[in-house]
GROMACS .gro file of C-alpha atoms in nm:
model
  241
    1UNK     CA    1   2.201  -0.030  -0.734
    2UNK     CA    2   1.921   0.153  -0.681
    3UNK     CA    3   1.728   0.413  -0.504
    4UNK     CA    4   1.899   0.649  -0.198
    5UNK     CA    5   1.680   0.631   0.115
    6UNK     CA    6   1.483   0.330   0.034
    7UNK     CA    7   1.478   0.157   0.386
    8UNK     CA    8   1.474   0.439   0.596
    9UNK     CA    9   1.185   0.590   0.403
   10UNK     CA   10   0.951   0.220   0.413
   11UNK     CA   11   1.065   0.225   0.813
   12UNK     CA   12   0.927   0.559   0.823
   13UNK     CA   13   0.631   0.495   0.661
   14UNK     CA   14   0.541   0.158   0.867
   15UNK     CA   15   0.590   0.337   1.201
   16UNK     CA   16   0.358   0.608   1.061
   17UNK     CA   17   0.121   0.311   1.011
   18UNK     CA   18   0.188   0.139   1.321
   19UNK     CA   19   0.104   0.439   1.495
   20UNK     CA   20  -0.284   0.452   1.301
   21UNK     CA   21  -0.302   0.079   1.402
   22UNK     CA   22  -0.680   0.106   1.573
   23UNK     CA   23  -0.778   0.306   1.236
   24UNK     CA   24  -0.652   0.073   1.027
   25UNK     CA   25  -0.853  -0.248   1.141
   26UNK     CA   26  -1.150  -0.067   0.972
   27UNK     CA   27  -0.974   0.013   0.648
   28UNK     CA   28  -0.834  -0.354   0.622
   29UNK     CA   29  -1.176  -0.524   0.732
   30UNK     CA   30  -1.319  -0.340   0.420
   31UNK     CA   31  -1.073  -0.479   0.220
   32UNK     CA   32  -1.089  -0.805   0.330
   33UNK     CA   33  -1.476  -0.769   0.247
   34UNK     CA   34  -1.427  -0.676  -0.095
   35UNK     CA   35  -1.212  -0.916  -0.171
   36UNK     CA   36  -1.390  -1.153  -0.032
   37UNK     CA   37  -1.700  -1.052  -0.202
   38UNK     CA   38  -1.530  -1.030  -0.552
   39UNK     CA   39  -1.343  -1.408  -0.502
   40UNK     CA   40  -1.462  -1.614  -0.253
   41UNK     CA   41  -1.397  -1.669   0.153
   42UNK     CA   42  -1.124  -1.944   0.105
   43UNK     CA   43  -0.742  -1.764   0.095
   44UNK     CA   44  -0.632  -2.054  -0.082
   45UNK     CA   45  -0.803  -1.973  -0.397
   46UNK     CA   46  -0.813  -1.617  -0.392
   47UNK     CA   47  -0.489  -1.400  -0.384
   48UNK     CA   48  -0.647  -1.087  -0.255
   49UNK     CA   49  -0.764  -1.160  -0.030
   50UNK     CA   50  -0.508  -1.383   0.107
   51UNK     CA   51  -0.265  -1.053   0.091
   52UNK     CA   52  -0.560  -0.839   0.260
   53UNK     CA   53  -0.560  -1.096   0.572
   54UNK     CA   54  -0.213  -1.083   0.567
   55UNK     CA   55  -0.188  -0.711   0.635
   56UNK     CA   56  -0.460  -0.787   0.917
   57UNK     CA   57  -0.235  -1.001   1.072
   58UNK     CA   58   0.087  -0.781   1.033
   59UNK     CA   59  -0.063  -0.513   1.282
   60UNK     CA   60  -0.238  -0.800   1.503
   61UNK     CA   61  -0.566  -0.751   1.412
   62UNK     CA   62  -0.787  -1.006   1.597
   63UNK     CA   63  -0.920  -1.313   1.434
   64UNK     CA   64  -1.276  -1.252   1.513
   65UNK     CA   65  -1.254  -0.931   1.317
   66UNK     CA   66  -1.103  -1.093   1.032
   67UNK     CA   67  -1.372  -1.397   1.007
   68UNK     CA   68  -1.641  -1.104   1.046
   69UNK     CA   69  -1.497  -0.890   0.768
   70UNK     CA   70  -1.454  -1.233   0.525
   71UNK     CA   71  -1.855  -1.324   0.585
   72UNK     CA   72  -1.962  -0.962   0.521
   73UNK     CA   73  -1.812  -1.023   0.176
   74UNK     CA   74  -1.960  -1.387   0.111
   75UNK     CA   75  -2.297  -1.258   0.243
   76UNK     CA   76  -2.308  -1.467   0.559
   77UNK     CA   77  -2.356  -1.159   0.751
   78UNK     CA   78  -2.526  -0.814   0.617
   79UNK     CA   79  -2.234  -0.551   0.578
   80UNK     CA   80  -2.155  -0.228   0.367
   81UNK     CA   81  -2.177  -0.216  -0.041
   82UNK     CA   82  -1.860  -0.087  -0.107
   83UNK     CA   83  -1.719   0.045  -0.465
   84UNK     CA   84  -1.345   0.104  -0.563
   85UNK     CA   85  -1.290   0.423  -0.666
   86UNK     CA   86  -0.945   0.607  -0.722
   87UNK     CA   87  -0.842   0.963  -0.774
   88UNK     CA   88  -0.551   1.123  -0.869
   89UNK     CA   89  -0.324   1.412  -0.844
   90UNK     CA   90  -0.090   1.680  -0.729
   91UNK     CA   91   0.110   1.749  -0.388
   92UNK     CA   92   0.408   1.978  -0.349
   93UNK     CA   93   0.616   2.071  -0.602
   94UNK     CA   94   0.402   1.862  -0.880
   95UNK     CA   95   0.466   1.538  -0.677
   96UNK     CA   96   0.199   1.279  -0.812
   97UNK     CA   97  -0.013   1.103  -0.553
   98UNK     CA   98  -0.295   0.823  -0.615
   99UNK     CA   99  -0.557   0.760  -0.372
  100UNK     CA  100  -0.728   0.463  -0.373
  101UNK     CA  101  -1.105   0.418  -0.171
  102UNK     CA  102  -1.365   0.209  -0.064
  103UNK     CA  103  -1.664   0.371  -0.026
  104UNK     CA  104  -2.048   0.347  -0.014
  105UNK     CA  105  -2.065   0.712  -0.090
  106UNK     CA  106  -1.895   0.859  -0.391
  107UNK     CA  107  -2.033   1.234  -0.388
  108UNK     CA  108  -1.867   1.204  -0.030
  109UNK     CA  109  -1.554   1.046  -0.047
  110UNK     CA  110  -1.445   1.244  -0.368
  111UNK     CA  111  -1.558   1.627  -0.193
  112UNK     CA  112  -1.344   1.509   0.100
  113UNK     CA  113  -1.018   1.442  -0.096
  114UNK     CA  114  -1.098   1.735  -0.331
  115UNK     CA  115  -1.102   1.934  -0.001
  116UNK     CA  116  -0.770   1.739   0.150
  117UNK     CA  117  -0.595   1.841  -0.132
  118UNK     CA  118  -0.683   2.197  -0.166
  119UNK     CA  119  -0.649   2.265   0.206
  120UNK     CA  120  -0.289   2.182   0.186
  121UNK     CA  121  -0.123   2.262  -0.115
  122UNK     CA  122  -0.221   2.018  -0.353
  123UNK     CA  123  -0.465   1.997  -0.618
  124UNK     CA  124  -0.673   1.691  -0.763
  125UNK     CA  125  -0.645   1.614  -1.128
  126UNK     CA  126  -0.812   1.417  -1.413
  127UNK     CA  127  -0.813   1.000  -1.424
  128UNK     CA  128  -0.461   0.890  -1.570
  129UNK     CA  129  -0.311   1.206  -1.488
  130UNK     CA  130  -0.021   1.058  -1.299
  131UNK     CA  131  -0.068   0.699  -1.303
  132UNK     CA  132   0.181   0.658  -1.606
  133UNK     CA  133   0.399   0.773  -1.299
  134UNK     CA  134   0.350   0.426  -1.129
  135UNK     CA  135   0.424   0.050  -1.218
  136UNK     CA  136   0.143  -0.208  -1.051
  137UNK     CA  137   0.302  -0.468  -0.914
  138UNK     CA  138   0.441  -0.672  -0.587
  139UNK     CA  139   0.701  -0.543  -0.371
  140UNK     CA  140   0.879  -0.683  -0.109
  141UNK     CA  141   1.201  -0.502   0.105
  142UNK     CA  142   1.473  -0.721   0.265
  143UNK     CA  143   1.667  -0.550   0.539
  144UNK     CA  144   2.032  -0.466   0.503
  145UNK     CA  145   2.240  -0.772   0.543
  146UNK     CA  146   2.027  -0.982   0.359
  147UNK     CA  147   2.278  -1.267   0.154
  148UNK     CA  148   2.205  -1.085  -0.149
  149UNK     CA  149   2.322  -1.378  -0.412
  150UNK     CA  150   2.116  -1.643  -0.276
  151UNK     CA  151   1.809  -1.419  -0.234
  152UNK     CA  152   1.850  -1.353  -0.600
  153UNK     CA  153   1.908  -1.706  -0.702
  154UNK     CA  154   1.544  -1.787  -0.487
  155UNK     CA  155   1.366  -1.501  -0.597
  156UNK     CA  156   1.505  -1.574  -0.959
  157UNK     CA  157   1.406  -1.963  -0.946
  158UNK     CA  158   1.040  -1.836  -0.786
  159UNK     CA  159   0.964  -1.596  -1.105
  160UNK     CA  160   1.064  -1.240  -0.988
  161UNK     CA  161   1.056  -1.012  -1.259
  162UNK     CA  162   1.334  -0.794  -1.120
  163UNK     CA  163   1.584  -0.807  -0.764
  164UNK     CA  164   1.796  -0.479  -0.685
  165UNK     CA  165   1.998  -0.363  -0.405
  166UNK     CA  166   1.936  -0.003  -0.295
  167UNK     CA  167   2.229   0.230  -0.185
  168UNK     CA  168   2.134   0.158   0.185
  169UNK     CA  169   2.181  -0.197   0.128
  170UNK     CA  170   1.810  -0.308   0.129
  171UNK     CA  171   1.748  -0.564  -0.143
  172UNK     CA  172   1.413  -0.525  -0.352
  173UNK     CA  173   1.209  -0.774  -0.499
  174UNK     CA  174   0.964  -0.712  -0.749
  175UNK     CA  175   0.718  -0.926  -0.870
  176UNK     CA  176   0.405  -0.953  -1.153
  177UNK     CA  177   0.072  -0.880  -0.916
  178UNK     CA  178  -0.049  -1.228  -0.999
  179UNK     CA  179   0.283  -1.386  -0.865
  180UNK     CA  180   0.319  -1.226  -0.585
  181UNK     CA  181   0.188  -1.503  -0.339
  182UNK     CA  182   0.359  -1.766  -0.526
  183UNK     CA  183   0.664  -1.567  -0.529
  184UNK     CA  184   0.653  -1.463  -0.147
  185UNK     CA  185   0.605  -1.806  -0.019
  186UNK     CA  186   0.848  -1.963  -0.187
  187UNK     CA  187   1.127  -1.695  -0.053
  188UNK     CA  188   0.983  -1.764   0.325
  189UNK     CA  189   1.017  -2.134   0.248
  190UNK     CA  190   1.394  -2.021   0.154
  191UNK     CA  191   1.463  -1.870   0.464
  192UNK     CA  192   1.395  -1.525   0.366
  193UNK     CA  193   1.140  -1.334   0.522
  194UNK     CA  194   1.053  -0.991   0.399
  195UNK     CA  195   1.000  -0.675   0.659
  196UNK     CA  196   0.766  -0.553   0.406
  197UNK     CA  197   0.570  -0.659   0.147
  198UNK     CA  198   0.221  -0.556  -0.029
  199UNK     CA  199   0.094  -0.547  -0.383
  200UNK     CA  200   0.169  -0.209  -0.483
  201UNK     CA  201   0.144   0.111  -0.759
  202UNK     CA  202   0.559   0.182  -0.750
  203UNK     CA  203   0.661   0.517  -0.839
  204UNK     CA  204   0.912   0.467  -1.158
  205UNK     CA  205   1.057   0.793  -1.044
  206UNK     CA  206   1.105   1.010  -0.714
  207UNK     CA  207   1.084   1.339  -0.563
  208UNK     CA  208   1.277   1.429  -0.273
  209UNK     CA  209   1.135   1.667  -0.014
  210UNK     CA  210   1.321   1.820   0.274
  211UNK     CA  211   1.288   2.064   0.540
  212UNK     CA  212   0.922   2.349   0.509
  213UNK     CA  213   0.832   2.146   0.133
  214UNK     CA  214   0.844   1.804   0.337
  215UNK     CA  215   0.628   1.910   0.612
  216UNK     CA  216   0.383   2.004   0.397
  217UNK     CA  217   0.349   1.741   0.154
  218UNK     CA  218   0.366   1.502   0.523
  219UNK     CA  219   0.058   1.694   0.620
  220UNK     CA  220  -0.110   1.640   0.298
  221UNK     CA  221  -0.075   1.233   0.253
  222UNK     CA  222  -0.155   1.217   0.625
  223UNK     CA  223  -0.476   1.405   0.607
  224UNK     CA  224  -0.574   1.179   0.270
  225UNK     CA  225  -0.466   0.885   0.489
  226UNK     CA  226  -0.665   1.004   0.786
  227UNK     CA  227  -1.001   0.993   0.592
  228UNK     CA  228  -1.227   0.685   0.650
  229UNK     CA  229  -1.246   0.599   0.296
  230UNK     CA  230  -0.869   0.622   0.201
  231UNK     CA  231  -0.714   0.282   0.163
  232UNK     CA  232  -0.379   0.310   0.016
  233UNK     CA  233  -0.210   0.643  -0.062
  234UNK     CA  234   0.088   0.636  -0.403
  235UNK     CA  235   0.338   0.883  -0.444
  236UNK     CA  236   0.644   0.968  -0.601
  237UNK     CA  237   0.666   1.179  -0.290
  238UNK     CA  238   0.992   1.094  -0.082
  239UNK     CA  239   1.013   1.244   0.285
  240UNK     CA  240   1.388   1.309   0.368
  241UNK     CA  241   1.387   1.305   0.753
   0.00000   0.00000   0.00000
């Protein structure tokens, strides 16, 4: 068993998401464009961006927007030179957070999460600071309910690395990055279908917030989130509601 609050706390997070569904079209079509760009237009040979067009089509984002975003990346059409860049650091209480951007300005992006974090009780720190805090890899969350042997026996047989069940009866399947594809296709060809699942930086540990400290580490991730060059936000950050 593992972990106290896990559904309630990815529920949380994807209505947060839902919510910033116009916004994110814009951060996913930049994805998809990198990915493309780094790998190729064709989903079938290129795992990234097969799990960035994924997302797109988790919040319904149209397919005309997709196709644009993958020929920006092969060069069909002109588009936006974007660079990875991440940055790490502090919220509340020493929780670690990662933020991970796109951007096609650095001196930009990097004053306006320096100025995120300072503005509400955080501080940015050095490269590697906290990601020894996180494990890369794929994640996906089965609701409660979920026939927990044979989901291990198919997740098992597909190459999961690891399958727990979390106190709230969620089951969690973790995979390597590279397998993650192979491994989520093969559990929706089982019958099991995950409400969420992404290629992710998992905290190894947690820290619990609740009542002033959680609204203000919730007003910190969502003004990182809310910048235009913010892609993905880690934390070991967990928001008791």
């Amino acid at each position: 068993m593992a972990g106290h609050s896990k559904w309630a706390n990815i529920q949380h997070r994807k209505g947060r998401q839902d919510e910033k569904r116009g916004a994110a079209f814009s951060k996913i079509a930049k994805e998809i464009t990198v990915a493309a760009k780094m790998g190729g237009g064709d989903v079938s040979f290129n795992p990234r961006l097969r799990v960035a067009v994924d997302k797109g089509k988790a919040v319904n984002m149209p397919k005309d927007k997709i196709d644009t975003a993958i020929k920006k990346g092969t060069g069909e059409l002109e588009g936006v030179d974007y660079v990875e860049v991440r940055y790490e650091g502090y919220g509340i209480g020493g929780a670690a957070i990662m933020v991970d951007c796109l951007t096609d300005n650095k001196t930009r992006t990097v004053a306006e999460v320096r100025h995120a974090f300072s503005k509400h009780g955080g501080n940015m720190g050095t490269d590697g600071c906290v990601a020894f805090q996180f494990k890369h890899c794929g994640q996906m969350l089965f609701a409660p309910g979920t026939d927990e042997g044979a989901l291990m026996d198919a997740a098992i047989e597909a190459g999961a690395e690891d399958v727990a069940t979390n106190d709230d009866g969620s089951i969690e399947v973790i995979t390597a990055p590279t397998e993650f594809i192979t491994v989520k296709d093969a559990l929706e060809a089982a019958g099991f279908k995950p409400e969420f699942a992404e290629v992710t930086m998992k905290p190894e540990g947690e820290n619990v917030f609740t009542g002033d400290d959680a609204v203000k580490m919730q007003k910190l991730l969502d003004a990182l989130e809310n910048l235009d060059d913010v892609q993905e936000i880690y934390t070991t950050a967990v928001i008791e509601e």
